[in-house]
mmCIF file with all atom_site columns, C-alpha atoms in Angstrom:
data_model
loop_
_atom_site.group_PDB
_atom_site.id
_atom_site.type_symbol
_atom_site.label_atom_id
_atom_site.label_alt_id
_atom_site.label_comp_id
_atom_site.label_asym_id
_atom_site.label_entity_id
_atom_site.label_seq_id
_atom_site.pdbx_PDB_ins_code
_atom_site.Cartn_x
_atom_site.Cartn_y
_atom_site.Cartn_z
_atom_site.occupancy
_atom_site.B_iso_or_equiv
_atom_site.pdbx_formal_charge
_atom_site.auth_seq_id
_atom_site.auth_comp_id
_atom_site.auth_asym_id
_atom_site.auth_atom_id
_atom_site.pdbx_PDB_model_num
ATOM 1   C CA . MET Q 1 1   ? -1.336  8.317   -22.046 1.00 74.00 ? 27  MET Q CA 1
ATOM 2   C CA . SER Q 1 2   ? -3.059  4.975   -21.496 1.00 81.00 ? 28  SER Q CA 1
ATOM 3   C CA . GLY Q 1 3   ? -4.910  4.037   -18.333 1.00 81.00 ? 29  GLY Q CA 1
ATOM 4   C CA . TYR Q 1 4   ? -2.472  1.175   -17.787 1.00 82.00 ? 30  TYR Q CA 1
ATOM 5   C CA . LEU Q 1 5   ? 0.491   3.552   -17.848 1.00 86.00 ? 31  LEU Q CA 1
ATOM 6   C CA . ILE Q 1 6   ? -1.182  5.962   -15.422 1.00 90.00 ? 32  ILE Q CA 1
ATOM 7   C CA . LYS Q 1 7   ? -2.007  3.093   -13.051 1.00 90.00 ? 33  LYS Q CA 1
ATOM 8   C CA . THR Q 1 8   ? 1.571   1.809   -13.311 1.00 90.00 ? 34  THR Q CA 1
ATOM 9   C CA . LEU Q 1 9   ? 3.016   5.223   -12.470 1.00 93.00 ? 35  LEU Q CA 1
ATOM 10  C CA . LEU Q 1 10  ? 0.645   5.591   -9.530  1.00 95.00 ? 36  LEU Q CA 1
ATOM 11  C CA . ALA Q 1 11  ? 1.562   2.051   -8.439  1.00 94.00 ? 37  ALA Q CA 1
ATOM 12  C CA . PHE Q 1 12  ? 5.264   2.988   -8.391  1.00 95.00 ? 38  PHE Q CA 1
ATOM 13  C CA . LEU Q 1 13  ? 4.467   5.990   -6.205  1.00 97.00 ? 39  LEU Q CA 1
ATOM 14  C CA . LEU Q 1 14  ? 2.277   3.821   -3.968  1.00 97.00 ? 40  LEU Q CA 1
ATOM 15  C CA . LEU Q 1 15  ? 5.048   1.254   -3.593  1.00 96.00 ? 41  LEU Q CA 1
ATOM 16  C CA . GLY Q 1 16  ? 7.478   4.067   -2.736  1.00 97.00 ? 42  GLY Q CA 1
ATOM 17  C CA . ALA Q 1 17  ? 5.152   5.401   -0.043  1.00 97.00 ? 43  ALA Q CA 1
ATOM 18  C CA . ALA Q 1 18  ? 4.615   1.893   1.344   1.00 97.00 ? 44  ALA Q CA 1
ATOM 19  C CA . PHE Q 1 19  ? 8.353   1.222   1.331   1.00 97.00 ? 45  PHE Q CA 1
ATOM 20  C CA . THR Q 1 20  ? 9.052   4.522   3.119   1.00 97.00 ? 46  THR Q CA 1
ATOM 21  C CA . ALA Q 1 21  ? 6.401   3.868   5.765   1.00 96.00 ? 47  ALA Q CA 1
ATOM 22  C CA . PHE Q 1 22  ? 7.578   0.288   6.238   1.00 96.00 ? 48  PHE Q CA 1
ATOM 23  C CA . LEU Q 1 23  ? 11.275  1.109   6.551   1.00 94.00 ? 49  LEU Q CA 1
ATOM 24  C CA . SER Q 1 24  ? 10.700  4.069   8.852   1.00 94.00 ? 50  SER Q CA 1
ATOM 25  C CA . MET Q 1 25  ? 8.817   1.950   11.384  1.00 93.00 ? 51  MET Q CA 1
ATOM 26  C CA . MET Q 1 26  ? 11.222  -0.967  11.020  1.00 92.00 ? 52  MET Q CA 1
ATOM 27  C CA . ALA Q 1 27  ? 14.091  1.435   11.780  1.00 90.00 ? 53  ALA Q CA 1
ATOM 28  C CA . ARG Q 1 28  ? 12.216  2.960   14.702  1.00 88.00 ? 54  ARG Q CA 1
ATOM 29  C CA . PHE Q 1 29  ? 11.323  -0.313  16.390  1.00 85.00 ? 55  PHE Q CA 1
ATOM 30  C CA . GLY Q 1 30  ? 14.196  -2.449  15.115  1.00 81.00 ? 56  GLY Q CA 1
ATOM 31  C CA . ARG Q 1 31  ? 17.043  -0.073  15.929  1.00 76.00 ? 57  ARG Q CA 1
ATOM 32  C CA . PRO Q 1 32  ? 16.101  2.010   18.954  1.00 71.00 ? 58  PRO Q CA 1
ATOM 33  C CA . GLY Q 1 33  ? 17.894  5.304   19.152  1.00 70.00 ? 59  GLY Q CA 1
ATOM 34  C CA . ASP Q 1 34  ? 17.499  8.709   20.683  1.00 73.00 ? 60  ASP Q CA 1
ATOM 35  C CA . GLU Q 1 35  ? 14.093  10.322  21.080  1.00 76.00 ? 61  GLU Q CA 1
ATOM 36  C CA . ALA Q 1 36  ? 14.649  12.935  18.335  1.00 78.00 ? 62  ALA Q CA 1
ATOM 37  C CA . ARG Q 1 37  ? 15.430  10.213  15.773  1.00 83.00 ? 63  ARG Q CA 1
ATOM 38  C CA . SER Q 1 38  ? 12.406  8.206   16.923  1.00 86.00 ? 64  SER Q CA 1
ATOM 39  C CA . ASN Q 1 39  ? 10.062  11.201  16.548  1.00 89.00 ? 65  ASN Q CA 1
ATOM 40  C CA . ARG Q 1 40  ? 11.468  12.001  13.101  1.00 92.00 ? 66  ARG Q CA 1
ATOM 41  C CA . LEU Q 1 41  ? 10.887  8.409   11.952  1.00 92.00 ? 67  LEU Q CA 1
ATOM 42  C CA . ARG Q 1 42  ? 7.343   8.444   13.366  1.00 92.00 ? 68  ARG Q CA 1
ATOM 43  C CA . ARG Q 1 43  ? 6.543   11.690  11.491  1.00 95.00 ? 69  ARG Q CA 1
ATOM 44  C CA . LEU Q 1 44  ? 8.031   10.241  8.289   1.00 96.00 ? 70  LEU Q CA 1
ATOM 45  C CA . HIS Q 1 45  ? 5.887   7.124   8.739   1.00 96.00 ? 71  HIS Q CA 1
ATOM 46  C CA . LYS Q 1 46  ? 2.767   9.219   9.289   1.00 95.00 ? 72  LYS Q CA 1
ATOM 47  C CA . THR Q 1 47  ? 3.426   11.373  6.218   1.00 97.00 ? 73  THR Q CA 1
ATOM 48  C CA . ALA Q 1 48  ? 4.157   8.335   4.039   1.00 97.00 ? 74  ALA Q CA 1
ATOM 49  C CA . GLY Q 1 49  ? 0.951   6.729   5.333   1.00 96.00 ? 75  GLY Q CA 1
ATOM 50  C CA . TYR Q 1 50  ? -1.179  9.683   4.299   1.00 96.00 ? 76  TYR Q CA 1
ATOM 51  C CA . VAL Q 1 51  ? 0.523   9.774   0.886   1.00 98.00 ? 77  VAL Q CA 1
ATOM 52  C CA . TYR Q 1 52  ? -0.222  6.047   0.600   1.00 97.00 ? 78  TYR Q CA 1
ATOM 53  C CA . ILE Q 1 53  ? -3.910  6.637   1.350   1.00 97.00 ? 79  ILE Q CA 1
ATOM 54  C CA . ALA Q 1 54  ? -4.032  9.528   -1.129  1.00 97.00 ? 80  ALA Q CA 1
ATOM 55  C CA . LEU Q 1 55  ? -2.574  7.270   -3.843  1.00 97.00 ? 81  LEU Q CA 1
ATOM 56  C CA . VAL Q 1 56  ? -4.844  4.312   -3.064  1.00 97.00 ? 82  VAL Q CA 1
ATOM 57  C CA . VAL Q 1 57  ? -7.979  6.374   -3.730  1.00 96.00 ? 83  VAL Q CA 1
ATOM 58  C CA . PRO Q 1 58  ? -7.369  7.028   -7.468  1.00 95.00 ? 84  PRO Q CA 1
ATOM 59  C CA . LEU Q 1 59  ? -6.041  3.491   -7.929  1.00 95.00 ? 85  LEU Q CA 1
ATOM 60  C CA . VAL Q 1 60  ? -9.266  2.091   -6.462  1.00 95.00 ? 86  VAL Q CA 1
ATOM 61  C CA . ALA Q 1 61  ? -11.272 4.371   -8.778  1.00 94.00 ? 87  ALA Q CA 1
ATOM 62  C CA . PHE Q 1 62  ? -9.281  3.225   -11.826 1.00 92.00 ? 88  PHE Q CA 1
ATOM 63  C CA . GLY Q 1 63  ? -9.626  -0.398  -10.716 1.00 91.00 ? 89  GLY Q CA 1
ATOM 64  C CA . ALA Q 1 64  ? -13.371 -0.123  -10.178 1.00 92.00 ? 90  ALA Q CA 1
ATOM 65  C CA . GLY Q 1 65  ? -13.792 1.365   -13.647 1.00 91.00 ? 91  GLY Q CA 1
ATOM 66  C CA . PHE Q 1 66  ? -11.711 -1.419  -15.160 1.00 89.00 ? 92  PHE Q CA 1
ATOM 67  C CA . LEU Q 1 67  ? -13.688 -4.048  -13.238 1.00 90.00 ? 93  LEU Q CA 1
ATOM 68  C CA . VAL Q 1 68  ? -16.989 -2.653  -14.550 1.00 92.00 ? 94  VAL Q CA 1
ATOM 69  C CA . GLU Q 1 69  ? -15.564 -2.533  -18.081 1.00 90.00 ? 95  GLU Q CA 1
ATOM 70  C CA . MET Q 1 70  ? -14.363 -6.169  -17.938 1.00 88.00 ? 96  MET Q CA 1
ATOM 71  C CA . GLY Q 1 71  ? -17.542 -7.579  -16.431 1.00 82.00 ? 97  GLY Q CA 1
ATOM 72  C CA . ASP Q 1 72  ? -17.473 -11.379 -16.378 1.00 84.00 ? 98  ASP Q CA 1
ATOM 73  C CA . GLY Q 1 73  ? -14.445 -11.537 -18.679 1.00 87.00 ? 99  GLY Q CA 1
ATOM 74  C CA . LEU Q 1 74  ? -11.888 -10.940 -15.921 1.00 89.00 ? 100 LEU Q CA 1
ATOM 75  C CA . SER Q 1 75  ? -8.703  -13.003 -16.230 1.00 89.00 ? 101 SER Q CA 1
ATOM 76  C CA . PRO Q 1 76  ? -7.485  -15.146 -13.311 1.00 91.00 ? 102 PRO Q CA 1
ATOM 77  C CA . ARG Q 1 77  ? -4.682  -12.623 -12.717 1.00 90.00 ? 103 ARG Q CA 1
ATOM 78  C CA . GLY Q 1 78  ? -7.276  -9.832  -12.668 1.00 89.00 ? 104 GLY Q CA 1
ATOM 79  C CA . ALA Q 1 79  ? -9.485  -11.768 -10.263 1.00 91.00 ? 105 ALA Q CA 1
ATOM 80  C CA . LEU Q 1 80  ? -6.519  -12.379 -7.958  1.00 94.00 ? 106 LEU Q CA 1
ATOM 81  C CA . HIS Q 1 81  ? -5.657  -8.687  -8.153  1.00 93.00 ? 107 HIS Q CA 1
ATOM 82  C CA . PHE Q 1 82  ? -9.228  -7.765  -7.214  1.00 93.00 ? 108 PHE Q CA 1
ATOM 83  C CA . VAL Q 1 83  ? -9.307  -10.134 -4.233  1.00 95.00 ? 109 VAL Q CA 1
ATOM 84  C CA . LEU Q 1 84  ? -5.908  -8.983  -2.945  1.00 97.00 ? 110 LEU Q CA 1
ATOM 85  C CA . ALA Q 1 85  ? -6.875  -5.328  -3.435  1.00 96.00 ? 111 ALA Q CA 1
ATOM 86  C CA . ALA Q 1 86  ? -10.099 -5.866  -1.467  1.00 96.00 ? 112 ALA Q CA 1
ATOM 87  C CA . ILE Q 1 87  ? -8.064  -7.443  1.347   1.00 97.00 ? 113 ILE Q CA 1
ATOM 88  C CA . LEU Q 1 88  ? -5.608  -4.536  1.178   1.00 97.00 ? 114 LEU Q CA 1
ATOM 89  C CA . ILE Q 1 89  ? -8.442  -2.002  1.576   1.00 97.00 ? 115 ILE Q CA 1
ATOM 90  C CA . ALA Q 1 90  ? -9.841  -3.951  4.534   1.00 97.00 ? 116 ALA Q CA 1
ATOM 91  C CA . VAL Q 1 91  ? -6.421  -4.119  6.255   1.00 97.00 ? 117 VAL Q CA 1
ATOM 92  C CA . LEU Q 1 92  ? -5.778  -0.434  5.516   1.00 97.00 ? 118 LEU Q CA 1
ATOM 93  C CA . LEU Q 1 93  ? -9.104  0.530   7.054   1.00 96.00 ? 119 LEU Q CA 1
ATOM 94  C CA . LEU Q 1 94  ? -8.413  -1.692  10.057  1.00 95.00 ? 120 LEU Q CA 1
ATOM 95  C CA . LYS Q 1 95  ? -4.974  -0.159  10.593  1.00 95.00 ? 121 LYS Q CA 1
ATOM 96  C CA . PHE Q 1 96  ? -6.251  3.390   10.208  1.00 93.00 ? 122 PHE Q CA 1
ATOM 97  C CA . LEU Q 1 97  ? -9.064  2.770   12.693  1.00 93.00 ? 123 LEU Q CA 1
ATOM 98  C CA . THR Q 1 98  ? -6.661  1.081   15.100  1.00 92.00 ? 124 THR Q CA 1
ATOM 99  C CA . VAL Q 1 99  ? -4.224  3.985   15.057  1.00 91.00 ? 125 VAL Q CA 1
ATOM 100 C CA . LYS Q 1 100 ? -6.763  6.815   15.030  1.00 90.00 ? 126 LYS Q CA 1
ATOM 101 C CA . THR Q 1 101 ? -9.719  5.502   17.032  1.00 91.00 ? 127 THR Q CA 1
ATOM 102 C CA . TYR Q 1 102 ? -9.060  2.291   18.918  1.00 86.00 ? 128 TYR Q CA 1
ATOM 103 C CA . ARG Q 1 103 ? -5.753  3.153   20.596  1.00 83.00 ? 129 ARG Q CA 1
ATOM 104 C CA . GLN Q 1 104 ? -6.045  0.229   23.026  1.00 88.00 ? 130 GLN Q CA 1
ATOM 105 C CA . MET Q 1 105 ? -5.464  -2.061  20.014  1.00 90.00 ? 131 MET Q CA 1
ATOM 106 C CA . LEU Q 1 106 ? -2.251  -0.267  18.991  1.00 89.00 ? 132 LEU Q CA 1
ATOM 107 C CA . ARG Q 1 107 ? -0.144  -3.377  19.617  1.00 92.00 ? 133 ARG Q CA 1
ATOM 108 C CA . TYR Q 1 108 ? -1.621  -4.811  16.381  1.00 93.00 ? 134 TYR Q CA 1
ATOM 109 C CA . ALA Q 1 109 ? -0.501  -1.867  14.240  1.00 92.00 ? 135 ALA Q CA 1
ATOM 110 C CA . PRO Q 1 110 ? 2.998   -3.229  13.404  1.00 92.00 ? 136 PRO Q CA 1
ATOM 111 C CA . GLY Q 1 111 ? 1.551   -6.512  12.128  1.00 94.00 ? 137 GLY Q CA 1
ATOM 112 C CA . LEU Q 1 112 ? -1.111  -4.705  10.128  1.00 96.00 ? 138 LEU Q CA 1
ATOM 113 C CA . GLY Q 1 113 ? 1.555   -2.423  8.646   1.00 95.00 ? 139 GLY Q CA 1
ATOM 114 C CA . MET Q 1 114 ? 3.726   -5.367  7.605   1.00 96.00 ? 140 MET Q CA 1
ATOM 115 C CA . THR Q 1 115 ? 0.652   -6.998  6.072   1.00 97.00 ? 141 THR Q CA 1
ATOM 116 C CA . LEU Q 1 116 ? -0.130  -3.798  4.134   1.00 97.00 ? 142 LEU Q CA 1
ATOM 117 C CA . PHE Q 1 117 ? 3.414   -3.596  2.789   1.00 97.00 ? 143 PHE Q CA 1
ATOM 118 C CA . SER Q 1 118 ? 3.377   -7.275  1.778   1.00 97.00 ? 144 SER Q CA 1
ATOM 119 C CA . LEU Q 1 119 ? 0.023   -6.974  0.017   1.00 97.00 ? 145 LEU Q CA 1
ATOM 120 C CA . THR Q 1 120 ? 1.137   -3.794  -1.750  1.00 97.00 ? 146 THR Q CA 1
ATOM 121 C CA . LEU Q 1 121 ? 4.303   -5.479  -3.005  1.00 97.00 ? 147 LEU Q CA 1
ATOM 122 C CA . VAL Q 1 122 ? 2.471   -8.599  -4.219  1.00 96.00 ? 148 VAL Q CA 1
ATOM 123 C CA . ILE Q 1 123 ? -0.241  -6.591  -5.982  1.00 96.00 ? 149 ILE Q CA 1
ATOM 124 C CA . PHE Q 1 124 ? 2.418   -4.366  -7.560  1.00 95.00 ? 150 PHE Q CA 1
ATOM 125 C CA . LEU Q 1 125 ? 4.367   -7.348  -8.859  1.00 94.00 ? 151 LEU Q CA 1
ATOM 126 C CA . ILE Q 1 126 ? 1.383   -9.198  -10.358 1.00 93.00 ? 152 ILE Q CA 1
ATOM 127 C CA . THR Q 1 127 ? 0.024   -6.090  -12.089 1.00 90.00 ? 153 THR Q CA 1
ATOM 128 C CA . ALA Q 1 128 ? 2.540   -3.295  -12.670 1.00 88.00 ? 154 ALA Q CA 1
ATOM 129 C CA . GLY Q 1 129 ? 5.387   -5.805  -12.841 1.00 87.00 ? 155 GLY Q CA 1
ATOM 130 C CA . TYR Q 1 130 ? 3.487   -7.827  -15.429 1.00 88.00 ? 156 TYR Q CA 1
ATOM 131 C CA . PHE Q 1 131 ? 2.616   -4.677  -17.425 1.00 87.00 ? 157 PHE Q CA 1
ATOM 132 C CA . ILE Q 1 132 ? 6.283   -3.629  -17.473 1.00 87.00 ? 158 ILE Q CA 1
ATOM 133 C CA . LEU Q 1 133 ? 7.443   -7.090  -18.600 1.00 88.00 ? 159 LEU Q CA 1
ATOM 134 C CA . VAL Q 1 134 ? 4.844   -7.273  -21.362 1.00 87.00 ? 160 VAL Q CA 1
ATOM 135 C CA . SER Q 1 135 ? 5.622   -3.695  -22.493 1.00 84.00 ? 161 SER Q CA 1
ATOM 136 C CA . ALA Q 1 136 ? 9.357   -4.397  -22.533 1.00 85.00 ? 162 ALA Q CA 1
ATOM 137 C CA . ALA Q 1 137 ? 8.770   -7.540  -24.589 1.00 81.00 ? 163 ALA Q CA 1
ATOM 138 C CA . GLY Q 1 138 ? 6.847   -5.477  -27.133 1.00 74.00 ? 164 GLY Q CA 1
ATOM 139 C CA . LYS Q 1 139 ? 3.607   -7.445  -26.901 1.00 65.00 ? 165 LYS Q CA 1
#
């Protein structure tokens, strides 16, 4: 199994975790309901967040290896991917620290979460989406 295929499969799982975390918080804050439903959505969001973090780690390792292998020969799409991924890691770290350590800044967590989901989707589309299109075209 090629490294590209492994990264694409992990990217699908990452997008699923991001989508689950995003929708659970959107449902919790966008459609207030009873306390039991709210707690269930918060737990789902927390679980999806930890799955997201667990999936980001091997993707970063694969990406770092690929970056070292490519050296100065990185394509513009690869460079954009690298920059967006670096921003994603910074926002992820900021959100994690906000939620776990700096609770007085919790009001920023929804915006950081939406930013994480957006970055994840864009990175997925320019890399895994591209890989799928090229593979389907037989090139």
